[in-house]
Amino acid sequence: MEKKEFQAESKRLLDLMINSIYTNQEIFLREIISNASDAIDKLAYVSLTDQNVGMDRSDFAITLKADEKYGILTISDNGIGMTKQEMEENLGTIAKSGSLAFKKELDSDADIDIIGQFGVGFYSAFMVADAVSVVSRKYGTQEAWIWQSSGADGYTIAPCEKETPGTDIVLKLKADTEDETYSKYLKAYELRALVKKYSDYIRYPIKMDVEHQKPVDVPEGEEPQEQKFETVLETETFNSMIPLWQRNKKDITEEEYHNFYKDKFFDFEDPRAVIHFGVEGNVTYKALLFIPGRTPYNYYTKEYRKGLQLYSSGVLIMENCEDLLPEHFRFVKGIVDSQDLSLNISREMLQHDRQLKVIAANLEKKIKAELVKLLTGDREKYDAFFDSFGRQLKYGVVQNYGMHKELLQELLMFWSEKENKAVTLAEYVDAMPEEQKYIYYASGESRTRLSQLPQCETVREKGYDILFFTDDVDEFVVQTLMQFKEKEFRNIAMEDLGLQSEEEKKLAEETEKASKDILGFVKEALDGKVSEVRLSSSLRSHPVCLVPDAGMSFEMEKYMKRMDPEFKYASGHILELNADHAVFAALKGAIDSDREKAARYAKLLYAQAMLIAELPLEDPTEYTDLVCSLMQ
Ligand code: ADP
């Protein structure tokens, strides 16, 4: 029999398959089953117009058969089959377009990944088999052919017998080695698992005769003895065939969606929201997305991997396609199925990038729209969602130099002092009295502490709401946004509240001038601890507060310090005194009568300001000594 050479490029691919150390070699089954399914598609199509096919849709099937004795796995289909010439053309060469792209990739380190992600079709059989036979009979012809190869040295084609049209792929599996077992591909449970994993939604049944142990019935009249079992063969269908996402939305119950989600994504809680849609056009695809009901335990760690499952016409081609999801929506789970994405590496390499981008951009829009829908239509649900993933949205605003802030800002929520619940920025701004100029916020560790901030009183007195920031990222969000609906943000603990009238300002300046000596005295007494001492415009019942003199708030500095112990506090401190407070008068009195006592007052006031700002006292003992000395 004449032995024929593979084309040069096929040979390279084959070499790679044969010597593959690729851990994901199990995808060979997916590749062969997909080919079988395509072949059945073709015959099913012919049968629409050709009565002679004599087959119903229900007659089509893919059959697996394992011969453990000889180590042979056979995958059969009753599809269109191949003529001798087709065998030669299809199995001896790689599609021209793909070979080029593949060759390029081969020269890089990426080759192994490509196998897993996009498949390499029929040749992947050589990852697990050292001899492959293809027995095929084309529909409408009488003769059958057998194609045989044991690898790179070539293949033979010879006539053979086959009763019905279709194709058998016969794999003589490699012998098990220390590192690899191939015999597992003969076990029904392994094959079943692989079909479930990769080919569950193939539209034709994937069947196998599986051995089961059945209890033997005791013949009538005999005494029941020890239960006996016999081995029986039962035909099992491994795949469930119809993907949920291909079904009509209105025929699917919420429970079906929820069960699917829990099953597929290993969650025990129902999803918070389901997004199911199809797109037809330049890129046609179906998407079924879920917003989980809770934060995965590893969500904010490196372990968590974002991504969607990517299918091509019901066949899984990628478990975790990261490119489909933007970072800020990385909590979304789900699948995308597009017939435009080919299993085949060839077309894949050329096109997948552009198409995936189109899909990803669309998904982002849909997810945003769904969140807006929740926010406006089901606030309770949105609140719960925000509890789980709100922090992610905030990170999303900050990341990439605020590139996504327009998209995300309306989804954010912060705690409102007035409403005593989380509100959106739009809600805050809409509720602002007409004359209110700024969006006020305070940031710190807990809401209770924040509500006790001395500066709150002034804002509150005006009837203005204050947003309480308790997430580390909150202040960064505000710095990125800068403003919302043309309203700027003001940190009540560090910035001018902008509440004074011209007259009040003038008056304050005068008081400041008149108090120059007192302020100078305090500054000197504090001996370099503060960069400035001045009168405050934002204090009411409290005597002092501390304000950073650089752009960074104390909260931000604390955060930086937590992230990086080497971080040096950059801000100096400005001590602000309340000139209307009785303590201020006492201080003034002391300066006139007992300067040593007045110096102690100054130190005390500074310590109090530090405490209120939740900053560590340099010398707590000195502070308590001071208090004691005053009490005695
Ligand atoms: P691809 O399926 O991506 O085109 P493959 O290498 O997997 O590439 O297969 C090459 C070709 O061989 C297929 O396009 C098809 O024409 C043919 N083929 C493979 N398996 C079968 C089969 N079971 N029945 C009929 N034709 C097949």
XYZ file of C-alpha atoms and ligand atoms in Angstrom:
659
model
C 0.000 0.000 0.000
C 1.257 3.411 -0.936
C 2.246 5.633 1.949
C 1.590 9.329 1.518
C 3.379 12.212 3.130
C 1.647 14.832 5.182
C 1.938 18.387 4.011
C 4.856 20.169 5.611
C 2.759 22.281 7.915
C 0.504 19.430 8.941
C 3.633 17.583 9.821
C 4.761 20.273 12.195
C 1.411 20.351 13.883
C 1.429 16.600 14.135
C 4.879 16.598 15.655
C 3.661 19.004 18.247
C 0.673 16.809 19.039
C 2.651 13.611 19.234
C 5.258 15.057 21.527
C 2.826 17.166 23.406
C 3.373 17.539 27.077
C 0.268 19.610 27.139
C -1.653 18.946 30.297
C -4.971 19.574 28.673
C -4.707 16.704 26.224
C -8.219 15.646 27.212
C -9.609 18.163 24.723
C -8.978 15.648 21.934
C -12.385 14.192 22.683
C -14.076 17.547 22.351
C -12.396 18.077 18.988
C -13.415 14.729 17.578
C -16.947 14.995 18.888
C -17.293 18.446 17.371
C -16.218 17.115 13.998
C -18.749 14.320 14.339
C -21.450 16.800 15.208
C -20.558 18.923 12.168
C -20.735 15.850 9.954
C -24.201 15.039 11.298
C -25.278 18.645 10.775
C -24.337 18.263 7.140
C -26.337 15.094 6.626
C -29.282 16.491 8.587
C -29.220 19.415 6.198
C -29.222 17.119 3.161
C -32.122 15.166 4.642
C -34.316 18.253 4.539
C -34.558 17.915 0.764
C -33.492 14.349 0.132
C -36.061 11.709 1.096
C -33.511 8.955 0.577
C -31.553 9.801 3.693
C -34.276 7.975 5.555
C -33.227 9.375 8.894
C -35.055 11.391 11.467
C -33.405 13.933 13.640
C -33.817 11.482 16.463
C -31.810 8.823 14.622
C -28.642 10.865 14.594
C -26.108 10.089 17.293
C -22.475 10.021 18.236
C -21.379 6.774 19.831
C -18.408 6.064 22.055
C -16.980 2.581 22.400
C -14.098 1.519 24.577
C -12.174 -1.699 24.204
C -10.168 -2.018 27.367
C -8.446 -5.196 26.291
C -6.781 -3.639 23.271
C -6.737 -0.060 24.490
C -8.932 1.215 21.700
C -11.391 4.078 21.829
C -13.804 4.507 18.930
C -15.903 7.584 18.259
C -18.565 6.964 15.625
C -21.081 9.184 13.929
C -23.812 8.605 11.374
C -23.176 11.869 9.612
C -22.228 12.727 6.077
C -18.998 10.705 5.909
C -16.025 11.244 3.592
C -15.029 10.071 0.157
C -11.484 8.943 -0.496
C -10.654 12.325 -1.961
C -12.143 14.174 0.991
C -10.112 12.095 3.396
C -7.034 12.994 1.498
C -7.875 16.667 1.463
C -9.254 17.020 4.959
C -7.056 14.760 6.987
C -3.791 15.274 5.162
C -3.663 19.045 5.336
C -4.474 21.872 7.637
C -6.716 24.584 6.292
C -4.461 27.013 4.505
C -5.478 30.160 6.330
C -4.908 28.668 9.718
C -1.580 27.065 9.078
C 0.037 30.417 8.578
C -1.221 31.877 11.795
C -0.399 28.742 13.620
C 3.156 28.731 12.395
C 3.635 32.227 13.676
C 2.373 31.231 17.060
C 4.526 28.151 17.146
C 7.585 30.326 17.106
C 6.469 32.004 20.264
C 5.983 30.511 23.685
C 2.284 30.666 23.274
C 1.841 27.401 21.404
C 0.695 25.331 24.321
C -2.010 27.726 25.276
C -3.382 27.826 21.784
C -4.077 24.147 21.857
C -6.174 24.517 24.947
C -8.011 27.590 23.938
C -8.877 27.067 20.353
C -8.300 23.481 19.539
C -6.466 22.034 16.662
C -9.100 19.677 15.388
C -8.562 16.179 14.284
C -4.801 16.086 14.848
C -5.274 16.459 18.584
C -6.047 12.735 18.530
C -2.315 12.199 18.321
C -1.889 13.653 21.773
C -3.375 10.491 23.228
C -3.112 7.899 20.451
C -0.098 6.490 18.681
C -2.173 5.096 15.841
C -5.321 6.601 14.373
C -7.684 5.034 11.855
C -10.584 6.767 10.210
C -13.180 4.534 8.637
C -15.675 6.469 6.578
C -18.397 6.078 4.037
C -19.838 9.103 2.352
C -23.599 9.377 2.205
C -24.828 8.457 -1.278
C -21.874 6.237 -2.134
C -21.395 2.509 -1.705
C -17.690 2.229 -1.027
C -15.978 2.924 2.239
C -12.364 3.877 2.965
C -9.946 3.529 5.778
C -7.343 6.200 6.482
C -4.546 5.150 8.791
C -1.596 6.866 10.348
C 0.771 6.382 13.202
C 2.149 9.846 13.075
C 4.464 12.091 11.248
C 5.808 9.608 8.735
C 2.623 9.660 6.708
C -0.696 7.944 6.158
C -2.338 5.320 3.973
C -5.814 5.100 2.484
C -7.377 1.806 1.478
C -10.858 0.532 0.586
C -12.821 -1.244 3.297
C -16.300 -2.317 4.330
C -18.826 -0.186 6.129
C -22.545 -0.910 6.172
C -23.899 2.553 6.743
C -22.777 6.116 5.967
C -20.797 7.933 8.593
C -17.388 7.900 10.190
C -15.580 5.920 12.881
C -12.510 7.466 14.452
C -10.504 4.628 15.957
C -7.785 5.544 18.432
C -5.142 3.132 19.609
C -4.304 4.877 22.840
C -0.712 5.409 23.906
C 0.616 3.165 26.659
C 0.454 4.619 30.161
C 3.674 6.121 31.426
C 4.814 7.186 34.839
C 3.616 10.710 34.218
C 0.596 10.151 32.023
C -2.293 7.752 31.961
C -4.083 7.273 28.694
C -6.076 4.225 29.684
C -8.418 6.488 31.633
C -9.955 7.453 28.296
C -11.439 3.993 28.182
C -13.414 4.411 31.377
C -17.037 5.359 31.089
C -16.889 7.729 34.066
C -13.961 9.628 32.602
C -15.587 9.889 29.183
C -18.865 10.935 30.742
C -17.113 13.658 32.712
C -15.291 14.930 29.638
C -18.470 15.032 27.601
C -20.219 16.918 30.397
C -17.372 19.359 30.653
C -16.782 20.181 27.021
C -19.573 18.824 24.896
C -22.674 18.910 27.038
C -24.555 21.070 24.557
C -23.784 19.192 21.374
C -27.193 18.894 19.751
C -26.993 15.147 19.103
C -26.902 12.490 21.781
C -23.453 11.250 22.680
C -24.070 7.664 23.699
C -22.159 4.854 25.219
C -23.012 1.361 26.349
C -22.077 1.394 29.980
C -21.785 -1.580 32.282
C -24.007 -1.498 35.337
C -24.347 -3.905 38.208
C -27.921 -5.045 38.607
C -29.364 -7.150 41.386
C -30.409 -10.550 40.095
C -34.029 -11.474 40.719
C -34.489 -14.606 42.719
C -36.470 -17.179 40.649
C -39.901 -17.926 42.036
C -40.066 -20.736 44.532
C -36.423 -20.435 45.547
C -35.314 -19.296 48.962
C -33.877 -15.778 48.833
C -30.185 -16.145 49.563
C -27.384 -13.640 49.472
C -28.178 -10.905 46.930
C -26.479 -11.604 43.599
C -25.550 -9.044 40.940
C -25.125 -9.337 37.237
C -23.424 -7.024 34.809
C -25.717 -5.514 32.226
C -25.031 -3.090 29.417
C -27.169 0.015 29.315
C -27.011 2.727 26.733
C -26.442 6.046 28.410
C -26.602 9.507 26.877
C -23.867 11.609 28.381
C -24.811 15.077 27.188
C -27.840 17.173 28.055
C -27.944 18.617 24.526
C -29.920 21.826 24.827
C -28.060 24.703 26.349
C -30.218 26.861 28.554
C -28.986 30.006 26.849
C -30.176 28.801 23.451
C -33.695 28.435 24.704
C -36.325 31.107 24.539
C -36.193 33.405 27.525
C -39.904 33.259 28.127
C -39.855 29.464 28.381
C -37.287 29.461 31.154
C -38.336 29.671 34.770
C -36.426 31.571 37.386
C -35.750 28.303 39.126
C -34.152 26.859 36.010
C -31.873 29.855 35.739
C -30.960 29.631 39.382
C -30.281 25.922 39.325
C -28.192 26.288 36.225
C -26.148 29.004 37.882
C -25.586 27.076 41.077
C -24.683 23.937 39.208
C -22.358 25.518 36.772
C -20.612 27.997 39.005
C -20.536 26.026 42.222
C -22.480 28.461 44.315
C -25.009 27.512 46.939
C -26.835 30.793 46.806
C -29.154 32.018 44.089
C -27.758 34.717 41.850
C -28.795 38.297 42.544
C -29.596 38.938 38.912
C -29.774 37.078 35.612
C -28.959 38.723 32.289
C -29.925 36.671 29.267
C -29.858 38.051 25.761
C -28.911 37.411 22.190
C -27.310 39.652 19.636
C -27.488 39.277 15.896
C -25.417 41.268 13.512
C -21.749 41.634 12.798
C -21.040 39.250 15.586
C -23.844 36.917 16.547
C -23.921 35.465 20.016
C -25.958 34.541 23.053
C -24.990 35.513 26.539
C -26.244 34.286 29.867
C -24.751 36.256 32.718
C -25.227 36.180 36.459
C -24.510 38.559 39.266
C -23.721 36.364 42.260
C -25.715 36.730 45.436
C -22.685 37.088 47.645
C -19.028 37.983 47.491
C -16.917 34.903 46.822
C -14.640 34.303 49.796
C -11.542 34.878 47.704
C -12.957 37.739 45.685
C -10.515 40.399 46.741
C -7.494 38.122 46.505
C -5.209 37.187 43.653
C -6.731 33.726 43.588
C -10.023 34.931 42.207
C -10.125 34.731 38.442
C -12.536 36.792 36.474
C -13.863 35.571 33.185
C -16.731 34.046 31.286
C -17.013 30.647 29.711
C -16.732 30.872 25.985
C -18.628 28.510 23.711
C -18.691 28.105 19.997
C -22.059 26.707 18.958
C -22.500 24.825 22.183
C -18.916 23.615 22.459
C -16.784 24.916 25.248
C -13.654 26.498 23.840
C -12.453 28.418 26.853
C -13.221 27.925 30.520
C -12.284 31.376 31.593
C -12.115 34.019 28.949
C -10.854 37.053 30.816
C -11.016 39.409 27.882
C -14.796 39.311 27.866
C -15.165 41.173 31.155
C -13.863 44.548 32.199
C -12.092 44.678 35.543
C -14.882 46.680 37.176
C -17.454 43.991 36.438
C -15.211 41.086 37.321
C -17.804 39.701 39.722
C -20.046 38.669 36.827
C -20.243 34.973 36.002
C -21.661 33.387 32.929
C -21.250 32.135 29.436
C -21.048 33.522 25.936
C -21.813 31.360 22.947
C -21.034 32.567 19.479
C -21.232 30.654 16.263
C -18.841 33.186 14.800
C -16.037 31.959 16.968
C -14.612 28.890 15.382
C -13.284 25.938 17.255
C -10.627 25.859 14.679
C -7.417 27.543 15.490
C -7.008 28.748 11.927
C -9.802 31.243 11.644
C -9.554 31.790 15.333
C -6.116 33.250 15.316
C -7.048 35.807 12.735
C -10.355 36.931 14.036
C -10.931 36.230 17.638
C -9.452 39.414 18.881
C -11.699 41.780 17.046
C -14.839 39.759 17.667
C -14.171 39.266 21.323
C -13.712 42.998 21.680
C -17.043 43.691 20.071
C -18.724 41.191 22.357
C -16.930 42.475 25.457
C -17.978 46.059 24.755
C -21.564 44.928 24.389
C -21.525 42.891 27.553
C -20.233 45.848 29.508
C -23.165 47.941 28.327
C -25.654 45.228 29.170
C -24.275 44.703 32.651
C -24.357 48.420 33.346
C -27.938 48.627 32.096
C -28.937 45.744 34.343
C -27.397 47.428 37.365
C -29.165 50.691 36.585
C -32.380 48.719 36.278
C -31.847 47.225 39.716
C -30.922 50.576 41.176
C -34.055 52.267 39.938
C -36.453 49.337 40.004
C -35.495 47.193 42.946
C -33.569 49.240 45.433
C -33.474 46.611 48.106
C -31.795 44.224 45.727
C -29.407 46.886 44.596
C -28.478 47.686 48.181
C -27.676 44.030 48.732
C -25.698 43.925 45.514
C -23.778 47.023 46.518
C -22.967 45.479 49.846
C -21.311 42.600 48.021
C -19.635 44.342 45.119
C -19.886 48.099 45.615
C -16.258 48.284 46.567
C -15.391 46.781 43.180
C -17.259 49.568 41.409
C -15.364 52.136 43.444
C -12.064 50.524 42.502
C -13.294 50.615 38.939
C -13.658 54.375 39.119
C -10.163 54.839 40.467
C -8.361 52.359 38.224
C -6.779 53.362 34.932
C -6.690 57.043 35.746
C -10.429 57.266 36.041
C -11.010 56.037 32.524
C -14.320 54.427 33.482
C -15.669 57.034 35.852
C -18.364 58.218 33.465
C -19.677 54.697 33.166
C -19.592 53.890 36.852
C -20.258 57.051 38.827
C -24.019 56.809 38.774
C -23.801 53.304 40.229
C -21.936 54.400 43.333
C -23.514 54.792 46.738
C -22.268 56.387 49.936
C -23.717 56.613 53.401
C -25.865 59.657 53.952
C -25.953 61.070 57.467
C -29.318 62.627 56.923
C -31.057 59.708 55.243
C -29.301 57.203 57.456
C -28.796 54.885 54.488
C -26.667 54.614 51.383
C -27.571 57.081 48.646
C -26.311 57.685 45.140
C -24.505 60.886 44.278
C -27.461 61.896 42.150
C -29.776 61.473 45.114
C -27.474 63.583 47.267
C -27.237 66.358 44.720
C -30.956 66.342 43.975
C -31.732 66.739 47.663
C -29.332 69.663 48.134
C -30.902 72.975 49.178
C -30.543 75.481 46.404
C -27.836 77.530 48.047
C -25.641 74.522 48.931
C -22.515 74.685 46.838
C -20.621 71.528 47.645
C -21.025 67.839 48.263
C -19.813 67.418 51.835
C -18.118 64.293 53.070
C -16.113 63.084 56.004
C -13.912 60.059 56.046
C -12.931 57.816 58.911
C -13.188 54.390 60.368
C -16.781 54.246 61.515
C -19.970 56.160 60.990
C -20.375 56.745 64.698
C -16.969 58.356 64.946
C -17.623 60.456 61.901
C -20.882 61.789 63.251
C -18.926 62.994 66.293
C -16.460 65.008 64.260
C -16.477 68.610 65.517
C -16.719 69.979 61.998
C -19.986 68.130 61.365
C -21.892 70.542 63.541
C -21.466 73.504 61.253
C -22.595 71.649 58.157
C -25.464 70.044 59.996
C -26.578 73.404 61.347
C -27.042 74.566 57.767
C -29.303 71.619 57.130
C -26.856 70.036 54.712
C -26.282 66.332 54.368
C -22.861 64.752 54.882
C -21.619 61.610 53.168
C -19.717 59.325 55.505
C -16.804 57.505 53.888
C -15.715 54.366 55.665
C -14.106 52.454 52.779
C -10.417 53.010 52.174
C -11.082 53.629 48.547
C -13.777 56.288 49.039
C -11.524 59.301 49.176
C -9.652 58.127 46.115
C -12.975 57.901 44.316
C -13.735 61.506 45.137
C -10.298 62.604 44.025
C -10.867 60.844 40.729
C -14.380 62.150 40.192
C -13.512 65.679 41.329
C -17.117 66.672 40.875
C -20.540 65.262 40.258
C -23.158 67.135 38.290
C -20.894 70.154 38.532
C -20.806 70.038 42.296
C -17.388 69.755 43.835
C -16.630 67.608 46.831
C -15.510 69.058 50.143
C -13.848 67.149 52.922
C -15.305 68.770 56.015
C -12.300 67.816 58.106
C -9.734 69.532 55.959
C -11.140 72.004 53.538
C -12.825 75.331 53.834
C -16.509 74.566 54.055
C -17.326 77.597 51.961
C -20.130 78.518 54.305
C -19.076 81.973 55.435
C -20.645 85.088 54.014
C -18.422 87.995 52.949
C -19.254 89.758 56.156
C -18.445 86.763 58.285
C -15.182 86.351 56.450
C -14.231 89.920 57.139
C -15.105 89.578 60.766
C -13.083 86.377 60.998
C -10.083 88.106 59.515
C -10.327 90.815 62.088
C -10.605 88.351 64.949
C -7.657 86.467 63.522
C -5.601 89.654 63.511
C -6.642 90.491 67.048
C -5.702 86.999 68.176
C -2.300 87.060 66.537
C -0.408 87.003 69.811
C -2.397 84.105 71.217
C -1.981 82.042 68.066
C 1.734 82.840 67.984
C 2.076 81.805 71.610
C 0.404 78.453 71.011
C 2.545 77.738 68.003
C 5.699 78.431 69.931
C 4.522 76.348 72.868
C 3.975 73.400 70.559
C 7.564 73.660 69.490
C 7.413 72.669 65.820
C 4.639 70.089 66.154
C 2.313 72.157 64.017
C 3.057 74.210 60.970
C 0.375 76.740 61.713
C -2.115 77.745 64.357
C -5.199 79.610 63.214
C -8.820 80.271 64.006
C -11.417 77.882 62.696
C -14.549 78.720 60.768
C -16.018 75.258 61.057
C -16.175 74.628 64.806
C -19.199 75.121 67.028
C -19.238 73.389 70.419
C -15.685 72.027 70.195
C -12.601 74.065 71.059
C -10.080 72.602 68.583
C -9.476 70.548 65.508
C -6.553 69.444 63.428
C -6.269 69.966 59.684
C -3.639 68.566 57.335
C -1.577 71.205 55.625
C -0.855 69.155 52.486
C -3.275 67.758 49.901
C -3.711 64.400 51.551
C -6.271 63.841 54.269
C -5.329 62.095 57.493
C -7.478 59.125 56.446
C -5.599 58.756 53.223
C -2.312 58.960 55.014
C -3.420 56.277 57.433
C -4.387 54.138 54.494
C -1.040 54.663 52.795
C 0.689 53.805 56.039
C -1.242 50.536 56.288
C -0.359 49.645 52.719
C 3.273 50.591 53.124
C 4.891 50.776 56.559
C 7.739 52.773 55.041
C 5.345 55.527 54.115
C 6.214 58.850 55.709
C 3.393 61.070 56.839
C 3.647 63.968 54.463
C 1.112 66.329 55.896
C 2.074 68.694 58.577
C -0.607 69.626 61.079
C -2.501 72.818 61.326
C -4.166 73.431 64.656
C -7.436 75.296 64.458
C -8.928 77.012 67.491
C -12.491 78.028 68.089
C -12.378 81.689 69.114
C -15.988 81.578 70.341
C -15.292 78.801 72.796
C -14.879 79.321 76.552
C -11.619 77.382 76.389
C -10.217 80.010 74.078
C -10.993 82.668 76.665
C -9.351 80.545 79.351
C -6.272 80.192 77.189
C -6.144 83.915 76.662
C -6.501 84.505 80.415
C -3.678 82.106 81.185
C -1.339 83.729 78.688
C -1.852 87.003 80.496
C -1.457 85.598 84.015
C 0.577 82.374 83.945
C 2.481 81.642 80.756
C 3.748 78.297 81.985
C 0.188 77.114 82.573
C -0.855 78.536 79.222
C 1.832 76.441 77.524
C 0.376 73.336 79.153
C -3.078 74.337 77.878
C -1.667 74.580 74.382
C -0.199 71.094 74.602
C -3.471 69.732 75.931
C -5.477 71.268 73.144
C -3.112 69.850 70.570
C -3.408 66.377 72.121
C -7.187 66.610 72.008
C -7.114 67.596 68.378
C -4.879 64.606 67.655
C -7.284 62.277 69.449
C -10.295 63.550 67.581
C -8.481 63.079 64.278
C -7.744 59.507 65.429
C -4.040 60.092 65.134
C -1.594 58.491 67.558
C -0.306 60.671 70.398
C 3.434 60.884 70.333
C 3.636 60.759 74.126
C 0.427 59.562 75.830
C 2.072 59.690 79.254
C 2.870 63.348 78.900
C -0.768 63.917 78.002
C -2.135 62.151 81.075
C 0.409 63.946 83.247
C -0.865 67.216 81.869
C -4.457 66.329 82.663
C -3.468 65.275 86.172
C -1.509 68.421 86.822
C -4.577 70.465 85.962
C -6.811 68.437 88.228
C -4.533 68.663 91.263
P -11.903 21.430 11.308
O -12.950 20.538 11.847
O -11.623 22.551 12.206
O -12.152 21.862 9.894
P -10.264 19.133 11.635
O -8.791 18.894 11.508
O -10.854 18.796 12.937
O -10.527 20.619 11.241
O -10.985 18.295 10.549
C -10.642 18.426 9.210
C -11.786 18.077 8.326
O -11.968 16.680 8.279
C -13.133 18.614 8.740
O -13.329 19.931 8.330
C -14.079 17.664 8.025
O -14.259 18.053 6.686
C -13.307 16.368 8.055
N -13.797 15.525 9.135
C -13.231 15.348 10.341
N -13.949 14.496 11.089
C -15.014 14.124 10.345
C -16.151 13.270 10.538
N -16.348 12.625 11.708
N -17.031 13.140 9.528
C -16.841 13.785 8.366
N -15.815 14.594 8.105
C -14.904 14.776 9.078
